[in-house]
Coordinates of C-alpha atoms in Angstrom, one line a residue:
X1 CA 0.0 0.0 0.0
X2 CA 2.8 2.3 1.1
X3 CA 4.8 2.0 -2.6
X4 CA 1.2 2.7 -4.2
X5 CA 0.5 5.7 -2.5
X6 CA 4.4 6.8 -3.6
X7 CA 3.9 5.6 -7.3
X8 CA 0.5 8.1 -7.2
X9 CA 2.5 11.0 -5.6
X10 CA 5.3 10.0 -8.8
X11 CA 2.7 10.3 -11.5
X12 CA 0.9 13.2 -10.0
X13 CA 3.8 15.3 -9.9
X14 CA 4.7 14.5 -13.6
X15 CA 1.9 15.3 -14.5
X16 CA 1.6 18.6 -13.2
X17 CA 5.1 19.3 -14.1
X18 CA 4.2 18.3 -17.9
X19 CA 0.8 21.1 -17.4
X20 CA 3.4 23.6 -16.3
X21 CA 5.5 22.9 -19.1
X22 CA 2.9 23.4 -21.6
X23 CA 1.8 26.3 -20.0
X24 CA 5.3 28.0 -20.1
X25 CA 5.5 26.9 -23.7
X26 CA 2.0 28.4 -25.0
X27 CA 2.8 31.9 -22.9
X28 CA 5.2 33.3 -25.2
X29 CA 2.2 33.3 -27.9
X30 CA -0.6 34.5 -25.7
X31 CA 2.0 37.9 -24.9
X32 CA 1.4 41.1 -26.1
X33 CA 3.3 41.9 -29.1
X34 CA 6.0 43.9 -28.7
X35 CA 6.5 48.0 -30.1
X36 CA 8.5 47.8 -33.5
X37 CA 9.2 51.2 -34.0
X38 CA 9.5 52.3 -37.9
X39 CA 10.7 56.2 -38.6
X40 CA 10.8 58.1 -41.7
X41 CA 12.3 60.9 -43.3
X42 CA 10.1 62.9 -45.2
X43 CA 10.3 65.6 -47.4
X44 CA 7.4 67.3 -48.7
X45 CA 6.8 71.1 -50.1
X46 CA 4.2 74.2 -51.0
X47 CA 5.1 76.3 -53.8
X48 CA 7.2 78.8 -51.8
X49 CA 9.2 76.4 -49.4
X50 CA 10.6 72.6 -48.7
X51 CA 10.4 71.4 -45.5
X52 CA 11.0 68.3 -43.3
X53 CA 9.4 66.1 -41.3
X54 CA 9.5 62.9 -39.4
X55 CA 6.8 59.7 -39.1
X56 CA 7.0 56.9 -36.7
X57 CA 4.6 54.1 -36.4
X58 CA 4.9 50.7 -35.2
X59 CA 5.6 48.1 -37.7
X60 CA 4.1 45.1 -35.9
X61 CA 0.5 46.3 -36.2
X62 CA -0.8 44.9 -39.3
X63 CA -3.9 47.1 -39.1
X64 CA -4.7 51.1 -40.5
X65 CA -4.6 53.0 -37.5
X66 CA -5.3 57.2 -36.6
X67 CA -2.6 59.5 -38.0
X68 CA -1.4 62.2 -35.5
X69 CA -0.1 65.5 -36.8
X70 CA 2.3 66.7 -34.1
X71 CA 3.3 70.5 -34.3
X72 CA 6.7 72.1 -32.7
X73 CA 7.4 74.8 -30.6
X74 CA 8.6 77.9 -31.7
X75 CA 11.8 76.5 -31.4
X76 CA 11.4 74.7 -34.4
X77 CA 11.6 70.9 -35.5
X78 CA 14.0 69.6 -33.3
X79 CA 14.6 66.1 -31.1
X80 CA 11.8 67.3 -28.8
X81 CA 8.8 67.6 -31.6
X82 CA 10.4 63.9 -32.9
X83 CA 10.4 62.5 -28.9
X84 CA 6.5 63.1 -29.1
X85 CA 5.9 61.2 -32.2
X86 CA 8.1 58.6 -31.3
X87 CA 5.9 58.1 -28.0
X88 CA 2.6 58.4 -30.2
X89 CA 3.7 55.5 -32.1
X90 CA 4.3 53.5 -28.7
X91 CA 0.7 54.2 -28.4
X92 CA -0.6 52.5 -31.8
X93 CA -0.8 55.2 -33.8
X94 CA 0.5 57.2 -36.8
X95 CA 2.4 60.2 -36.1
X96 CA 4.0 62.9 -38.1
X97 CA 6.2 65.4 -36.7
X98 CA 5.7 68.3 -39.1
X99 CA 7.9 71.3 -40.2
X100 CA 6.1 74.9 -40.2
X101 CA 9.4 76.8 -40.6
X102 CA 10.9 75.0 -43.6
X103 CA 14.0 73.4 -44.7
X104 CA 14.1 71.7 -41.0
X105 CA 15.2 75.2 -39.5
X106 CA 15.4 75.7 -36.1
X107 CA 15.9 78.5 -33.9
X108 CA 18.8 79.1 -31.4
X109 CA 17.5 82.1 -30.2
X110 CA 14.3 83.7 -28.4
X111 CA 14.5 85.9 -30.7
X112 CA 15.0 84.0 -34.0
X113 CA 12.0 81.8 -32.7
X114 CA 10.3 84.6 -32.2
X115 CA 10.9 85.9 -36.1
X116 CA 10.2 81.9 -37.0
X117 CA 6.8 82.0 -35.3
X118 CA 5.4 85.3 -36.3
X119 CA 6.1 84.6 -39.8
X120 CA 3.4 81.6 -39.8
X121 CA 1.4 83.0 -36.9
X122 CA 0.3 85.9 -38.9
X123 CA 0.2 84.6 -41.9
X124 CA -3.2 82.2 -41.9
X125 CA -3.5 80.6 -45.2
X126 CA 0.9 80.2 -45.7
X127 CA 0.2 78.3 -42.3
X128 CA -2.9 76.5 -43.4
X129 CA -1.1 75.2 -47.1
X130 CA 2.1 74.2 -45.0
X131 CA -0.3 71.9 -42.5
X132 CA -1.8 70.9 -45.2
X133 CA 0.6 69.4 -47.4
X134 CA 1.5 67.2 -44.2
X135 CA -1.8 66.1 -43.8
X136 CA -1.8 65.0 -47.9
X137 CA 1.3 63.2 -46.7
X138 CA 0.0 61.9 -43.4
X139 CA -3.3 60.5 -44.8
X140 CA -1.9 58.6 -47.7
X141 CA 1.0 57.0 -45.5
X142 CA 0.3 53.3 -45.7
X143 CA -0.4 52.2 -42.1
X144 CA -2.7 55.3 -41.3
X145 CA -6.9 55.5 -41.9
X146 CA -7.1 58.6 -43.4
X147 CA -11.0 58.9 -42.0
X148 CA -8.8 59.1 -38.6
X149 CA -6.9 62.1 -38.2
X150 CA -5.8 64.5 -35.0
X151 CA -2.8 67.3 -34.6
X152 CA -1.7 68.6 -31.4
X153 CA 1.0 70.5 -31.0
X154 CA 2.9 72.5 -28.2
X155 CA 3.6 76.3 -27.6
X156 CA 3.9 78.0 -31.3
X157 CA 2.4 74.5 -32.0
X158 CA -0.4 74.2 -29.5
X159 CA -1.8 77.7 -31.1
X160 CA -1.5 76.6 -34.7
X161 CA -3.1 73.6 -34.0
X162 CA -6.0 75.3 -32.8
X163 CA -6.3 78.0 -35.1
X164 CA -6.3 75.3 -38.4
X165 CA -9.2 73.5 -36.8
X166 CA -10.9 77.0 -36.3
X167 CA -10.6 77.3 -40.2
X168 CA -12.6 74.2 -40.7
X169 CA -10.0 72.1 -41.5
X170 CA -11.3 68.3 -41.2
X171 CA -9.7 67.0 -37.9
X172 CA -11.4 64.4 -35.2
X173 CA -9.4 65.8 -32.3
X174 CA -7.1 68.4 -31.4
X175 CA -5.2 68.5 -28.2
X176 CA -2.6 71.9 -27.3
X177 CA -0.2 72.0 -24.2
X178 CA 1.5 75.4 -23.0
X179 CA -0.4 76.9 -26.1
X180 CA -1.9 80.5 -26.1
X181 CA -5.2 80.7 -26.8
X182 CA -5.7 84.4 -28.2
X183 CA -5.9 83.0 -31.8
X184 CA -5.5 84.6 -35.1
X185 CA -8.7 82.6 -36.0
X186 CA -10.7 82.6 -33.1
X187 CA -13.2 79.5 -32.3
X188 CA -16.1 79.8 -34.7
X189 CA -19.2 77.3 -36.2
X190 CA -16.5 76.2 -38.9
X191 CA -14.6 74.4 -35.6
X192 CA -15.6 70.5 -36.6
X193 CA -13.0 68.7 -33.9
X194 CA -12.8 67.8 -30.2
X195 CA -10.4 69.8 -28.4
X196 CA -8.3 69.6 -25.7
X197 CA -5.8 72.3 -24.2
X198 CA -3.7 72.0 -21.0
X199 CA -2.0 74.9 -19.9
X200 CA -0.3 75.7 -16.8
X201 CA -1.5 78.3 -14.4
X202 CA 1.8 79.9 -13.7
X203 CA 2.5 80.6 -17.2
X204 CA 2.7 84.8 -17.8
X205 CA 2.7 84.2 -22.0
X206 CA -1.2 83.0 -21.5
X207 CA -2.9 85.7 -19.9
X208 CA -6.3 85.4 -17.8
X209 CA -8.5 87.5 -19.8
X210 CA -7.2 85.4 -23.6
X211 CA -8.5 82.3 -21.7
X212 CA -11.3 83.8 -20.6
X213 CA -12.3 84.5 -24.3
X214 CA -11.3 81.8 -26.0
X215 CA -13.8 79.5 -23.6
X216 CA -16.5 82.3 -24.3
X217 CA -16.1 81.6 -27.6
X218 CA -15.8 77.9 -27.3
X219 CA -18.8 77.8 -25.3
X220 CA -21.0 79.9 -27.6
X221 CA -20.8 77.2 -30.4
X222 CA -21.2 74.9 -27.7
X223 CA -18.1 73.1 -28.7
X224 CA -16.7 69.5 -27.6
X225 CA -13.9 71.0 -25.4
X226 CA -11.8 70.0 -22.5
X227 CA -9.7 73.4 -21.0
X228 CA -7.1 72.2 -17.7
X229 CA -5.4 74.7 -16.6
X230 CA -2.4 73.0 -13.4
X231 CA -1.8 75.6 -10.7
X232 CA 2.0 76.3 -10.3
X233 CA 2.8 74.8 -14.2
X234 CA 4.8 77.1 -16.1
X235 CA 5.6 77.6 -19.7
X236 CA 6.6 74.8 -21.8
X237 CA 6.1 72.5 -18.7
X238 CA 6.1 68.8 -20.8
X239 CA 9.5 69.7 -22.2
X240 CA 13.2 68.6 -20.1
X241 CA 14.9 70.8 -21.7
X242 CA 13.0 73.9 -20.6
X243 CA 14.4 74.7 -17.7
X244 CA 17.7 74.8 -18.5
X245 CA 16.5 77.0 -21.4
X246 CA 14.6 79.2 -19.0
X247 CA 18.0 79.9 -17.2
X248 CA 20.2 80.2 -20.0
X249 CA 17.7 83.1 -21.7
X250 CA 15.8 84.4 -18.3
X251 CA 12.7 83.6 -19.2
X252 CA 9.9 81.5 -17.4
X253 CA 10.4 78.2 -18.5
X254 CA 10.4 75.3 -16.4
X255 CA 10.0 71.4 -16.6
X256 CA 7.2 70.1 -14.7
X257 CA 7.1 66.1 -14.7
X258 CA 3.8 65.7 -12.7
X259 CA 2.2 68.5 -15.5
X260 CA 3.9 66.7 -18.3
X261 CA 1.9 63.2 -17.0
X262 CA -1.2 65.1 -16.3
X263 CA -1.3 66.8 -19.7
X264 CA -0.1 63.3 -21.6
X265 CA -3.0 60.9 -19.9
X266 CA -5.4 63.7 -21.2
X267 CA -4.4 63.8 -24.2
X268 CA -4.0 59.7 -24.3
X269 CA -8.1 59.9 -22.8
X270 CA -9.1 62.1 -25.9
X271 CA -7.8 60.1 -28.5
X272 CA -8.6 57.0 -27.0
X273 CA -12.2 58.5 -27.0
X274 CA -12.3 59.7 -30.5
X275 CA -10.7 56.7 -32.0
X276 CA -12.0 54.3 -29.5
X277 CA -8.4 52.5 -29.5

Protein backbone atom coordinates (compact mmCIF):
# COMPACT_ATOMS: atom_id res chain seq x y z
CA UNK A 1 0.00 0.00 0.00
CA UNK A 2 2.75 2.35 1.11
CA UNK A 3 4.80 1.98 -2.60
CA UNK A 4 1.20 2.72 -4.18
CA UNK A 5 0.54 5.69 -2.54
CA UNK A 6 4.38 6.80 -3.58
CA UNK A 7 3.89 5.57 -7.34
CA UNK A 8 0.54 8.07 -7.20
CA UNK A 9 2.55 10.99 -5.63
CA UNK A 10 5.27 9.96 -8.76
CA UNK A 11 2.72 10.33 -11.47
CA UNK A 12 0.93 13.16 -10.03
CA UNK A 13 3.82 15.26 -9.95
CA UNK A 14 4.72 14.53 -13.55
CA UNK A 15 1.86 15.31 -14.52
CA UNK A 16 1.62 18.61 -13.17
CA UNK A 17 5.14 19.32 -14.13
CA UNK A 18 4.22 18.34 -17.90
CA UNK A 19 0.81 21.06 -17.39
CA UNK A 20 3.36 23.59 -16.33
CA UNK A 21 5.50 22.91 -19.05
CA UNK A 22 2.90 23.38 -21.62
CA UNK A 23 1.84 26.27 -20.04
CA UNK A 24 5.33 28.01 -20.14
CA UNK A 25 5.52 26.87 -23.66
CA UNK A 26 1.99 28.42 -24.96
CA UNK A 27 2.80 31.90 -22.93
CA UNK A 28 5.15 33.31 -25.25
CA UNK A 29 2.18 33.25 -27.88
CA UNK A 30 -0.58 34.50 -25.74
CA UNK A 31 1.99 37.85 -24.94
CA UNK A 32 1.37 41.05 -26.08
CA UNK A 33 3.29 41.87 -29.11
CA UNK A 34 6.05 43.94 -28.68
CA UNK A 35 6.46 48.02 -30.14
CA UNK A 36 8.47 47.78 -33.50
CA UNK A 37 9.17 51.20 -34.05
CA UNK A 38 9.52 52.32 -37.85
CA UNK A 39 10.69 56.22 -38.56
CA UNK A 40 10.79 58.09 -41.74
CA UNK A 41 12.30 60.88 -43.28
CA UNK A 42 10.08 62.91 -45.22
CA UNK A 43 10.30 65.60 -47.44
CA UNK A 44 7.44 67.32 -48.72
CA UNK A 45 6.77 71.12 -50.14
CA UNK A 46 4.17 74.21 -51.04
CA UNK A 47 5.05 76.35 -53.80
CA UNK A 48 7.22 78.81 -51.85
CA UNK A 49 9.15 76.36 -49.42
CA UNK A 50 10.62 72.64 -48.70
CA UNK A 51 10.40 71.43 -45.48
CA UNK A 52 11.03 68.26 -43.32
CA UNK A 53 9.41 66.11 -41.30
CA UNK A 54 9.48 62.92 -39.40
CA UNK A 55 6.82 59.68 -39.14
CA UNK A 56 6.96 56.92 -36.70
CA UNK A 57 4.59 54.08 -36.43
CA UNK A 58 4.93 50.68 -35.17
CA UNK A 59 5.56 48.14 -37.69
CA UNK A 60 4.10 45.14 -35.87
CA UNK A 61 0.48 46.34 -36.19
CA UNK A 62 -0.81 44.90 -39.27
CA UNK A 63 -3.95 47.14 -39.11
CA UNK A 64 -4.70 51.08 -40.48
CA UNK A 65 -4.61 53.01 -37.45
CA UNK A 66 -5.31 57.23 -36.59
CA UNK A 67 -2.57 59.51 -38.03
CA UNK A 68 -1.36 62.19 -35.53
CA UNK A 69 -0.13 65.51 -36.80
CA UNK A 70 2.32 66.72 -34.09
CA UNK A 71 3.26 70.53 -34.29
CA UNK A 72 6.72 72.09 -32.68
CA UNK A 73 7.38 74.84 -30.60
CA UNK A 74 8.61 77.93 -31.69
CA UNK A 75 11.79 76.53 -31.43
CA UNK A 76 11.42 74.66 -34.38
CA UNK A 77 11.60 70.94 -35.46
CA UNK A 78 14.00 69.62 -33.28
CA UNK A 79 14.65 66.08 -31.14
CA UNK A 80 11.85 67.26 -28.81
CA UNK A 81 8.80 67.59 -31.61
CA UNK A 82 10.40 63.88 -32.89
CA UNK A 83 10.36 62.50 -28.93
CA UNK A 84 6.48 63.07 -29.08
CA UNK A 85 5.85 61.21 -32.21
CA UNK A 86 8.12 58.56 -31.34
CA UNK A 87 5.90 58.10 -27.97
CA UNK A 88 2.56 58.44 -30.23
CA UNK A 89 3.67 55.46 -32.13
CA UNK A 90 4.28 53.49 -28.73
CA UNK A 91 0.72 54.17 -28.42
CA UNK A 92 -0.64 52.52 -31.84
CA UNK A 93 -0.78 55.22 -33.81
CA UNK A 94 0.53 57.15 -36.75
CA UNK A 95 2.40 60.22 -36.11
CA UNK A 96 3.95 62.87 -38.14
CA UNK A 97 6.17 65.44 -36.67
CA UNK A 98 5.67 68.32 -39.08
CA UNK A 99 7.85 71.31 -40.25
CA UNK A 100 6.13 74.90 -40.20
CA UNK A 101 9.36 76.77 -40.63
CA UNK A 102 10.92 74.98 -43.60
CA UNK A 103 14.04 73.42 -44.68
CA UNK A 104 14.15 71.70 -41.03
CA UNK A 105 15.24 75.16 -39.48
CA UNK A 106 15.44 75.67 -36.11
CA UNK A 107 15.91 78.52 -33.85
CA UNK A 108 18.81 79.06 -31.38
CA UNK A 109 17.49 82.14 -30.24
CA UNK A 110 14.31 83.66 -28.44
CA UNK A 111 14.49 85.94 -30.72
CA UNK A 112 14.95 83.96 -34.04
CA UNK A 113 11.97 81.83 -32.70
CA UNK A 114 10.34 84.56 -32.21
CA UNK A 115 10.85 85.94 -36.10
CA UNK A 116 10.24 81.91 -36.99
CA UNK A 117 6.84 82.00 -35.33
CA UNK A 118 5.41 85.26 -36.31
CA UNK A 119 6.06 84.55 -39.77
CA UNK A 120 3.35 81.61 -39.81
CA UNK A 121 1.43 82.96 -36.91
CA UNK A 122 0.28 85.90 -38.94
CA UNK A 123 0.15 84.56 -41.90
CA UNK A 124 -3.19 82.21 -41.88
CA UNK A 125 -3.46 80.58 -45.22
CA UNK A 126 0.90 80.22 -45.66
CA UNK A 127 0.22 78.26 -42.28
CA UNK A 128 -2.90 76.54 -43.40
CA UNK A 129 -1.06 75.18 -47.10
CA UNK A 130 2.11 74.21 -45.03
CA UNK A 131 -0.28 71.85 -42.45
CA UNK A 132 -1.80 70.95 -45.21
CA UNK A 133 0.58 69.38 -47.43
CA UNK A 134 1.48 67.15 -44.19
CA UNK A 135 -1.76 66.09 -43.83
CA UNK A 136 -1.80 65.05 -47.91
CA UNK A 137 1.28 63.18 -46.69
CA UNK A 138 -0.04 61.90 -43.40
CA UNK A 139 -3.28 60.54 -44.80
CA UNK A 140 -1.94 58.64 -47.66
CA UNK A 141 1.03 57.00 -45.45
CA UNK A 142 0.25 53.27 -45.75
CA UNK A 143 -0.39 52.22 -42.11
CA UNK A 144 -2.72 55.29 -41.34
CA UNK A 145 -6.89 55.52 -41.88
CA UNK A 146 -7.10 58.61 -43.44
CA UNK A 147 -11.00 58.90 -42.01
CA UNK A 148 -8.84 59.08 -38.63
CA UNK A 149 -6.86 62.09 -38.22
CA UNK A 150 -5.76 64.45 -34.99
CA UNK A 151 -2.83 67.26 -34.64
CA UNK A 152 -1.70 68.58 -31.44
CA UNK A 153 1.01 70.49 -30.97
CA UNK A 154 2.86 72.50 -28.23
CA UNK A 155 3.61 76.30 -27.60
CA UNK A 156 3.86 78.01 -31.31
CA UNK A 157 2.43 74.50 -32.00
CA UNK A 158 -0.37 74.23 -29.48
CA UNK A 159 -1.82 77.72 -31.12
CA UNK A 160 -1.51 76.59 -34.69
CA UNK A 161 -3.06 73.60 -34.03
CA UNK A 162 -5.98 75.29 -32.78
CA UNK A 163 -6.25 78.01 -35.06
CA UNK A 164 -6.28 75.28 -38.35
CA UNK A 165 -9.19 73.49 -36.81
CA UNK A 166 -10.85 76.99 -36.34
CA UNK A 167 -10.59 77.33 -40.19
CA UNK A 168 -12.62 74.19 -40.73
CA UNK A 169 -10.00 72.09 -41.54
CA UNK A 170 -11.34 68.27 -41.23
CA UNK A 171 -9.73 66.99 -37.91
CA UNK A 172 -11.43 64.41 -35.20
CA UNK A 173 -9.44 65.80 -32.27
CA UNK A 174 -7.10 68.36 -31.44
CA UNK A 175 -5.17 68.49 -28.17
CA UNK A 176 -2.60 71.94 -27.31
CA UNK A 177 -0.15 72.00 -24.21
CA UNK A 178 1.46 75.37 -22.95
CA UNK A 179 -0.40 76.87 -26.06
CA UNK A 180 -1.86 80.54 -26.12
CA UNK A 181 -5.24 80.74 -26.84
CA UNK A 182 -5.67 84.41 -28.22
CA UNK A 183 -5.91 82.99 -31.78
CA UNK A 184 -5.46 84.62 -35.06
CA UNK A 185 -8.72 82.62 -36.05
CA UNK A 186 -10.73 82.56 -33.08
CA UNK A 187 -13.25 79.45 -32.28
CA UNK A 188 -16.09 79.83 -34.68
CA UNK A 189 -19.17 77.34 -36.22
CA UNK A 190 -16.55 76.24 -38.91
CA UNK A 191 -14.64 74.35 -35.63
CA UNK A 192 -15.57 70.51 -36.62
CA UNK A 193 -13.02 68.68 -33.91
CA UNK A 194 -12.83 67.83 -30.20
CA UNK A 195 -10.45 69.79 -28.36
CA UNK A 196 -8.30 69.60 -25.70
CA UNK A 197 -5.85 72.30 -24.25
CA UNK A 198 -3.72 72.05 -21.05
CA UNK A 199 -1.97 74.93 -19.94
CA UNK A 200 -0.35 75.73 -16.77
CA UNK A 201 -1.54 78.30 -14.36
CA UNK A 202 1.78 79.89 -13.66
CA UNK A 203 2.45 80.55 -17.25
CA UNK A 204 2.67 84.80 -17.79
CA UNK A 205 2.74 84.18 -21.98
CA UNK A 206 -1.21 83.03 -21.46
CA UNK A 207 -2.93 85.75 -19.87
CA UNK A 208 -6.29 85.39 -17.81
CA UNK A 209 -8.54 87.50 -19.84
CA UNK A 210 -7.20 85.36 -23.59
CA UNK A 211 -8.53 82.33 -21.72
CA UNK A 212 -11.31 83.82 -20.57
CA UNK A 213 -12.27 84.52 -24.33
CA UNK A 214 -11.29 81.77 -25.98
CA UNK A 215 -13.84 79.48 -23.59
CA UNK A 216 -16.45 82.33 -24.32
CA UNK A 217 -16.12 81.63 -27.64
CA UNK A 218 -15.80 77.91 -27.25
CA UNK A 219 -18.82 77.79 -25.25
CA UNK A 220 -21.04 79.88 -27.55
CA UNK A 221 -20.83 77.18 -30.41
CA UNK A 222 -21.17 74.88 -27.65
CA UNK A 223 -18.15 73.11 -28.74
CA UNK A 224 -16.71 69.52 -27.59
CA UNK A 225 -13.90 71.03 -25.44
CA UNK A 226 -11.75 70.01 -22.48
CA UNK A 227 -9.69 73.36 -20.99
CA UNK A 228 -7.06 72.22 -17.74
CA UNK A 229 -5.37 74.70 -16.64
CA UNK A 230 -2.42 72.96 -13.44
CA UNK A 231 -1.78 75.56 -10.66
CA UNK A 232 2.00 76.31 -10.32
CA UNK A 233 2.79 74.82 -14.20
CA UNK A 234 4.82 77.14 -16.06
CA UNK A 235 5.61 77.60 -19.72
CA UNK A 236 6.64 74.84 -21.77
CA UNK A 237 6.08 72.47 -18.65
CA UNK A 238 6.07 68.85 -20.83
CA UNK A 239 9.47 69.74 -22.24
CA UNK A 240 13.15 68.55 -20.15
CA UNK A 241 14.94 70.83 -21.73
CA UNK A 242 13.02 73.93 -20.56
CA UNK A 243 14.39 74.67 -17.71
CA UNK A 244 17.69 74.84 -18.55
CA UNK A 245 16.51 76.97 -21.39
CA UNK A 246 14.55 79.19 -18.96
CA UNK A 247 17.98 79.87 -17.15
CA UNK A 248 20.21 80.21 -19.96
CA UNK A 249 17.66 83.11 -21.71
CA UNK A 250 15.85 84.38 -18.30
CA UNK A 251 12.68 83.61 -19.22
CA UNK A 252 9.85 81.52 -17.38
CA UNK A 253 10.44 78.21 -18.50
CA UNK A 254 10.43 75.30 -16.43
CA UNK A 255 10.01 71.45 -16.59
CA UNK A 256 7.24 70.11 -14.72
CA UNK A 257 7.14 66.09 -14.68
CA UNK A 258 3.79 65.69 -12.71
CA UNK A 259 2.20 68.50 -15.47
CA UNK A 260 3.88 66.65 -18.25
CA UNK A 261 1.93 63.20 -16.95
CA UNK A 262 -1.19 65.10 -16.27
CA UNK A 263 -1.32 66.76 -19.73
CA UNK A 264 -0.09 63.34 -21.63
CA UNK A 265 -2.99 60.95 -19.90
CA UNK A 266 -5.35 63.74 -21.16
CA UNK A 267 -4.35 63.81 -24.20
CA UNK A 268 -4.03 59.74 -24.33
CA UNK A 269 -8.12 59.94 -22.81
CA UNK A 270 -9.09 62.13 -25.86
CA UNK A 271 -7.79 60.12 -28.49
CA UNK A 272 -8.62 56.95 -26.95
CA UNK A 273 -12.17 58.53 -27.03
CA UNK A 274 -12.29 59.70 -30.46
CA UNK A 275 -10.73 56.67 -32.02
CA UNK A 276 -12.04 54.26 -29.53
CA UNK A 277 -8.43 52.54 -29.48
Amino acid sequence: MKNLMIMAVIILSILVSCKDKKKSEETPEMATPTVALETEEVTYSTDSVQMKGYIAFDKNKTDKRPGIIVIHEWWGHNDYVRERADMLAELGYTAFAIDMYGDGKVAEHPGDAGKFSGVVRNNVPLATARFDAALNILKNHPSVNPNDIAAIGYCFGGSMALTIANTGEDLDAVAAFHSGVGLPVMPNDKLKAKVLVVNGGADPFIPQESVTAFKKAMDSINADYTYIEIPDAKHAFTSKGASALGEKFSLPLEYNAEADAKSWQALQDLLNETFNQ
